[in-house]
Tab-separated table of C-alpha atoms in Angstrom:
chain	number	residue	atom	x	y	z
A	1	MET	CA	-1.566	-11.942	-13.682
A	2	HIS	CA	0.799	-13.352	-11.804
A	3	PRO	CA	-0.691	-15.894	-9.071
A	4	ASP	CA	1.342	-14.169	-5.888
A	5	ILE	CA	-0.790	-11.636	-6.842
A	6	SER	CA	-4.284	-13.039	-8.038
A	7	ARG	CA	-4.019	-15.423	-4.871
A	8	PHE	CA	-5.318	-12.711	-2.296
A	9	PRO	CA	-8.637	-11.846	-4.513
A	10	ALA	CA	-9.513	-14.745	-5.744
A	11	THR	CA	-9.991	-16.168	-1.744
A	12	GLU	CA	-10.808	-12.069	-0.347
A	13	PHE	CA	-13.567	-11.444	-3.437
A	14	TYR	CA	-13.949	-14.408	-5.167
A	15	LYS	CA	-14.039	-17.717	-2.541
A	16	GLY	CA	-11.722	-19.365	-4.352
A	17	GLN	CA	-13.560	-19.493	-7.534
A	18	LEU	CA	-11.077	-18.096	-9.598
A	19	LYS	CA	-8.487	-19.809	-10.616
A	20	ASP	CA	-5.369	-19.506	-12.812
A	21	ALA	CA	-4.254	-20.757	-15.927
A	22	ALA	CA	-1.796	-23.530	-16.382
A	23	GLY	CA	1.733	-22.255	-16.145
A	24	MET	CA	0.763	-18.517	-14.913
A	25	ALA	CA	3.968	-18.035	-13.019
A	26	LYS	CA	6.639	-18.247	-15.744
A	27	GLU	CA	4.584	-16.435	-18.111
A	28	THR	CA	4.200	-13.681	-15.508
A	29	ALA	CA	7.834	-13.320	-14.612
A	30	ARG	CA	9.872	-9.986	-15.257
A	31	PRO	CA	13.766	-10.015	-14.420
A	32	TRP	CA	12.669	-7.710	-11.653
A	33	SER	CA	10.263	-10.573	-10.350
A	34	LYS	CA	13.441	-11.415	-8.585
A	35	TYR	CA	13.662	-8.910	-6.129
A	36	LYS	CA	11.320	-9.213	-3.098
A	37	CYS	CA	10.645	-6.094	-2.420
A	38	PHE	CA	9.327	-5.222	-6.027
A	39	GLY	CA	6.843	-7.770	-5.894
A	40	PRO	CA	5.345	-9.890	-7.371
A	41	LEU	CA	3.035	-8.673	-4.148
A	42	ALA	CA	5.416	-6.404	-1.205
A	43	PHE	CA	2.919	-4.464	1.055
A	44	TYR	CA	5.107	-1.475	2.395
A	45	ASP	CA	3.845	-0.117	6.173
A	46	VAL	CA	4.651	3.328	5.962
A	47	PRO	CA	3.486	5.462	9.352
A	48	GLY	CA	2.182	8.464	7.208
A	49	LYS	CA	0.000	11.255	7.645
A	50	GLU	CA	-3.068	11.941	5.717
A	51	GLU	CA	-3.518	15.610	4.529
A	52	THR	CA	-6.383	17.804	3.457
A	53	PRO	CA	-4.733	20.526	0.765
A	54	GLU	CA	-5.957	24.061	1.966
A	55	GLY	CA	-9.719	24.452	0.232
A	56	LYS	CA	-10.042	20.828	-1.006
A	57	VAL	CA	-11.617	18.081	0.292
A	58	SER	CA	-9.531	14.765	-1.229
A	59	LYS	CA	-6.724	14.328	0.565
A	60	GLN	CA	-2.770	13.837	0.232
A	61	ASN	CA	0.459	11.942	2.260
A	62	THR	CA	3.804	12.590	1.664
A	63	VAL	CA	5.080	10.290	2.999
A	64	GLU	CA	3.904	7.801	0.923
A	65	ALA	CA	4.330	9.349	-2.562
A	66	GLU	CA	7.989	9.735	-1.017
A	67	VAL	CA	7.867	6.049	-0.606
A	68	VAL	CA	5.749	5.727	-3.643
A	69	LEU	CA	8.595	7.685	-5.916
A	70	LEU	CA	11.612	5.912	-3.930
A	71	ILE	CA	10.563	2.478	-5.383
A	72	LEU	CA	9.935	3.921	-8.559
A	73	GLY	CA	13.082	5.800	-9.488
A	74	LYS	CA	15.222	2.289	-8.592
A	75	LEU	CA	12.951	0.633	-10.792
A	76	LEU	CA	13.368	2.341	-13.246
A	77	SER	CA	17.074	2.467	-12.328
A	78	ARG	CA	17.810	-0.951	-11.919
A	79	PHE	CA	15.457	-1.472	-15.267
A	80	PRO	CA	16.288	1.188	-17.887
A	81	GLN	CA	14.280	-0.722	-20.757
A	82	LEU	CA	10.892	0.734	-18.277
A	83	LYS	CA	11.346	4.394	-19.413
A	84	GLU	CA	10.795	3.340	-22.670
A	85	GLN	CA	7.568	0.872	-22.463
A	86	GLN	CA	3.784	1.871	-20.750
A	87	ASN	CA	4.661	-0.830	-17.943
A	88	ILE	CA	3.900	1.228	-14.883
A	89	GLY	CA	0.902	2.571	-12.978
A	90	ILE	CA	0.390	4.165	-10.221
A	91	ILE	CA	-3.379	4.545	-8.448
A	92	SER	CA	-4.482	6.111	-5.096
A	93	PRO	CA	-8.121	6.137	-3.807
A	94	TYR	CA	-7.448	9.932	-3.948
A	95	LYS	CA	-7.097	13.195	-6.589
A	96	ALA	CA	-5.313	15.296	-4.309
A	97	GLN	CA	-2.614	12.188	-4.223
A	98	VAL	CA	-2.550	11.300	-7.828
A	99	LYS	CA	-2.558	15.495	-8.324
A	100	LEU	CA	0.429	15.452	-5.461
A	101	LEU	CA	2.135	12.560	-7.314
A	102	GLN	CA	1.706	13.641	-11.171
A	103	GLU	CA	3.671	16.826	-10.161
A	104	HIS	CA	6.150	15.327	-8.182
A	105	LEU	CA	6.832	13.055	-11.538
A	106	LYS	CA	7.516	16.294	-13.503
A	107	GLU	CA	9.260	17.909	-11.222
A	108	LEU	CA	11.680	14.326	-11.510
A	109	GLY	CA	10.862	14.631	-15.507
A	110	ALA	CA	9.976	10.915	-16.269
A	111	HIS	CA	8.780	10.030	-18.501
A	112	LYS	CA	4.408	10.673	-19.308
A	113	SER	CA	4.510	7.780	-21.595
A	114	ALA	CA	6.347	5.414	-19.142
A	115	VAL	CA	4.452	6.283	-15.475
A	116	ASP	CA	0.867	6.537	-15.880
A	117	VAL	CA	-0.567	8.089	-12.608
A	118	ALA	CA	-4.302	7.528	-12.044
A	119	SER	CA	-7.003	7.957	-10.121
A	120	ILE	CA	-8.456	4.141	-8.994
A	121	ASP	CA	-12.603	4.453	-10.915
A	122	GLY	CA	-10.104	5.863	-13.493
A	123	PHE	CA	-7.775	2.600	-14.224
A	124	GLN	CA	-10.907	0.314	-14.159
A	125	GLY	CA	-10.689	-1.728	-16.719
A	126	ARG	CA	-6.756	-1.096	-17.266
A	127	GLU	CA	-3.657	-3.688	-16.320
A	128	LYS	CA	-0.136	-2.494	-16.727
A	129	ASP	CA	2.839	-4.897	-15.497
A	130	ILE	CA	3.930	-2.949	-12.662
A	131	ILE	CA	1.143	-1.463	-10.553
A	132	ILE	CA	2.186	1.262	-7.499
A	133	PHE	CA	-0.690	1.676	-5.217
A	134	SER	CA	-0.991	4.830	-2.955
A	135	THR	CA	-3.419	4.254	0.330
A	136	VAL	CA	-3.221	7.353	1.211
A	137	ARG	CA	-5.701	6.738	4.973
A	138	SER	CA	-3.277	7.107	7.752
A	139	LYS	CA	-5.484	7.968	11.025
A	140	ALA	CA	-5.402	4.806	12.770
A	141	GLY	CA	-8.615	4.253	14.588
A	142	LYS	CA	-10.615	5.908	12.604
A	143	SER	CA	-12.566	5.134	9.517
A	144	ILE	CA	-11.079	5.116	6.292
A	145	GLY	CA	-13.777	6.440	4.961
A	146	PHE	CA	-14.246	4.559	1.049
A	147	VAL	CA	-11.118	3.620	0.751
A	148	ALA	CA	-12.741	0.384	2.314
A	149	ASP	CA	-15.142	0.150	-1.029
A	150	GLU	CA	-14.967	-3.980	-1.230
A	151	ARG	CA	-15.175	-2.737	-5.175
A	152	ARG	CA	-12.367	-0.160	-4.903
A	153	ILE	CA	-10.001	-2.699	-2.801
A	154	ASN	CA	-10.760	-5.055	-5.335
A	155	VAL	CA	-10.098	-2.262	-8.776
A	156	GLY	CA	-6.905	-1.368	-7.553
A	157	LEU	CA	-5.820	-4.865	-5.940
A	158	THR	CA	-6.413	-7.055	-9.867
A	159	ARG	CA	-4.864	-4.532	-12.273
A	160	ALA	CA	-1.022	-5.619	-11.456
A	161	ARG	CA	-0.322	-7.935	-13.909
A	162	THR	CA	3.418	-8.942	-12.756
A	163	SER	CA	4.016	-6.476	-9.672
A	164	LEU	CA	1.277	-5.246	-7.306
A	165	ILE	CA	3.363	-2.793	-4.891
A	166	VAL	CA	1.337	-1.262	-1.948
A	167	VAL	CA	1.901	1.886	-0.014
A	168	GLY	CA	0.335	2.144	3.048
A	169	ASN	CA	-0.739	2.413	6.898
A	170	ALA	CA	-0.723	-1.335	7.999
A	171	LYS	CA	-2.311	0.017	11.580
A	172	ALA	CA	-4.871	2.518	10.035
A	173	LEU	CA	-5.910	-0.226	6.959
A	174	LYS	CA	-6.530	-2.598	9.806
A	175	GLY	CA	-9.624	-0.730	10.772
A	176	ASP	CA	-11.258	-2.900	8.110
A	177	ALA	CA	-11.777	-6.496	6.706
A	178	HIS	CA	-10.548	-7.028	3.955
A	179	TRP	CA	-7.442	-4.551	4.502
A	180	GLY	CA	-7.162	-6.377	7.743
A	181	SER	CA	-6.560	-9.612	5.624
A	182	LEU	CA	-4.189	-8.174	3.382
A	183	VAL	CA	-1.603	-6.762	5.946
A	184	GLN	CA	-2.099	-10.488	7.448
A	185	HIS	CA	-1.242	-12.214	4.383
A	186	CYS	CA	1.310	-10.099	3.666
A	187	LEU	CA	3.043	-10.510	6.932
A	188	LEU	CA	2.796	-14.131	7.361
A	189	THR	CA	4.020	-14.639	3.593
A	190	ASN	CA	7.322	-12.468	4.147
A	191	ARG	CA	6.020	-9.438	2.151
A	192	LEU	CA	5.511	-7.015	4.533
A	193	TRP	CA	8.104	-4.279	4.728
A	194	CYS	CA	8.441	-1.545	7.589
A	195	PRO	CA	10.679	1.262	6.211
A	196	THR	CA	12.648	3.805	8.469
A	197	LYS	CA	13.830	7.242	7.694
A	198	PRO	CA	15.384	8.146	6.416
A	199	LEU	CA	13.908	6.311	3.874
A	200	ALA	CA	15.854	6.877	0.954
A	201	PRO	CA	18.980	3.848	2.653
A	202	TYR	CA	16.334	2.100	2.732
A	203	ILE	CA	14.870	1.286	-0.657
A	204	GLU	CA	18.561	1.088	-1.351
A	205	LYS	CA	19.319	-1.380	0.888
A	206	ALA	CA	15.724	-3.380	0.235
A	207	VAL	CA	16.660	-3.165	-2.972
A	208	THR	CA	20.503	-4.587	-2.402
A	209	GLY	CA	18.554	-7.378	-0.264
A	210	VAL	CA	19.998	-5.552	2.912
A	211	VAL	CA	16.961	-5.532	4.223
A	212	LYS	CA	13.940	-8.107	4.316
A	213	PRO	CA	10.874	-8.208	5.321
A	214	LEU	CA	9.304	-8.367	8.203
A	215	LYS	CA	9.348	-11.413	10.267
A	216	PRO	CA	5.834	-13.160	10.949
A	217	PRO	CA	5.466	-14.344	14.666
A	218	PRO	CA	5.508	-18.428	15.225
A	219	SER	CA	2.241	-18.196	15.835
A	220	VAL	CA	-0.643	-14.885	15.388
A	221	GLN	CA	-2.612	-16.967	18.259
A	222	GLN	CA	0.238	-15.513	20.347
A	223	TRP	CA	-0.540	-11.899	19.459
A	224	GLN	CA	-2.175	-10.611	23.222
A	225	PRO	CA	-4.917	-7.748	22.944
A	226	GLU	CA	-3.987	-4.655	23.325
A	227	ALA	CA	-4.260	-2.438	27.161
A	228	GLU	CA	-5.302	0.315	24.937
A	229	PRO	CA	-6.740	1.337	21.236
A	230	ASP	CA	-4.651	2.993	20.482
A	231	VAL	CA	-6.962	5.618	19.307
A	232	TYR	CA	-6.565	9.305	18.267
A	233	SER	CA	-9.022	12.432	18.277
A	234	ASP	CA	-9.320	14.583	15.633
A	235	ASP	CA	-6.987	17.634	15.484
A	236	GLU	CA	-4.306	15.191	17.836
A	237	ALA	CA	-1.125	15.202	15.949
A	238	TYR	CA	-1.720	11.337	14.706
A	239	SER	CA	1.095	10.729	12.173
A	240	ASP	CA	3.901	7.731	13.347
A	241	THR	CA	6.286	8.939	11.405
A	242	GLU	CA	6.022	11.550	13.733
A	243	ARG	CA	7.108	9.800	17.103
A	244	MET	CA	8.855	7.777	14.977
A	245	PRO	CA	13.234	8.188	15.357
A	246	GLU	CA	14.838	7.526	12.778
A	247	GLY	CA	15.827	3.661	11.994
A	248	GLN	CA	12.779	2.686	14.058
A	249	HIS	CA	9.465	1.395	12.999
A	250	PRO	CA	6.613	1.420	15.573
A	251	GLY	CA	5.860	-2.355	14.066
A	252	VAL	CA	9.426	-4.092	14.385
A	253	GLY	CA	10.431	-5.493	17.150
A	254	ASP	CA	8.983	-7.618	20.169
A	255	ALA	CA	5.117	-9.670	19.084
A	256	ALA	CA	3.542	-7.065	21.707
A	257	LYS	CA	4.545	-4.477	19.313
A	258	GLN	CA	3.137	-6.188	16.069
A	259	ALA	CA	-0.368	-7.531	17.809
A	260	ALA	CA	-0.592	-3.799	18.398
A	261	ARG	CA	-0.076	-3.027	14.937
A	262	TYR	CA	-0.918	-6.381	12.472
A	263	ALA	CA	-2.820	-7.896	14.033
A	264	PRO	CA	-6.887	-8.378	13.301
A	265	PRO	CA	-9.150	-5.677	14.746
A	266	SER	CA	-10.782	-8.183	17.171
A	267	GLN	CA	-7.744	-8.832	18.527
A	268	THR	CA	-7.023	-5.674	19.671
A	269	GLY	CA	-9.905	-3.971	19.788
A	270	PRO	CA	-13.185	-3.013	19.048
A	271	GLU	CA	-13.256	-3.024	14.435
A	272	VAL	CA	-14.456	1.037	13.141
A	273	SER	CA	-16.412	1.231	11.763
A	274	SER	CA	-15.814	2.105	6.962
A	275	ARG	CA	-17.853	4.489	6.655
A	276	PRO	CA	-17.730	6.004	3.407
A	277	ASN	CA	-17.290	9.810	3.632
A	278	ARG	CA	-20.215	11.534	2.158
A	279	LYS	CA	-20.864	15.188	0.798
A	280	ARG	CA	-23.664	16.240	-1.236
A	281	GLY	CA	-25.012	12.058	-1.441
A	282	ARG	CA	-21.239	11.797	-3.373
A	283	HIS	CA	-18.059	9.508	-2.502
A	284	VAL	CA	-14.947	12.102	-0.698
A	285	GLN	CA	-11.974	12.167	-3.680
């Protein structure tokens, strides 16, 4: 595993006791490693909308799926050798998102052997050179359910050998301490991307270097709490995408905007409980 991928879980989950073997960065370097938008670690802050398909209990996020497929398309077009290999995995905590991504891959004609789409639980014990992780949950100020499960977070973040690309809503995820730490880590190490609509041109500009990751503030201590935490009721339109004009992202701007979206919960209001959603004693996927 590339040290830029292992560094966060080693600190967050293993208290620094896991160490990388000598020369691991060089050993895990690949042609796509030269592109910051492809990793070794990248977090795409996507203000999408989580939905529950009719008649289902699992969740999906079509905006995240679009970003995942755009990133995948750029990887396959830039590095056609990946089409002949089995080195890409797309994972999500939710079965509905897995199914949605699988359906879109069929429509795109992507070779099944080149891209393995599965749930986090289904990927435990397996690795791929490239992992794209779609987190789905997008209700800021609400519980993120079992996406906050420490074991699942750890598994999801440690399946990649050379590139880990996380696609999720930073503002929704940061209510959990582990996810909040990852968002902070990616921001402060210049690995946090803020896609804007239209999405396809943004991803193209990220690949060509026209757009860059979000620049971190001089000091996170400069962040001030929001006057009112951004919490939505269940029946209220909560999608940032619906309120986001083309070419703009809610996390890009002055320090106050960054604080509202990326500061830890302790700095922006009370932390929201992230107890798993349960149905008949089982996790809802």
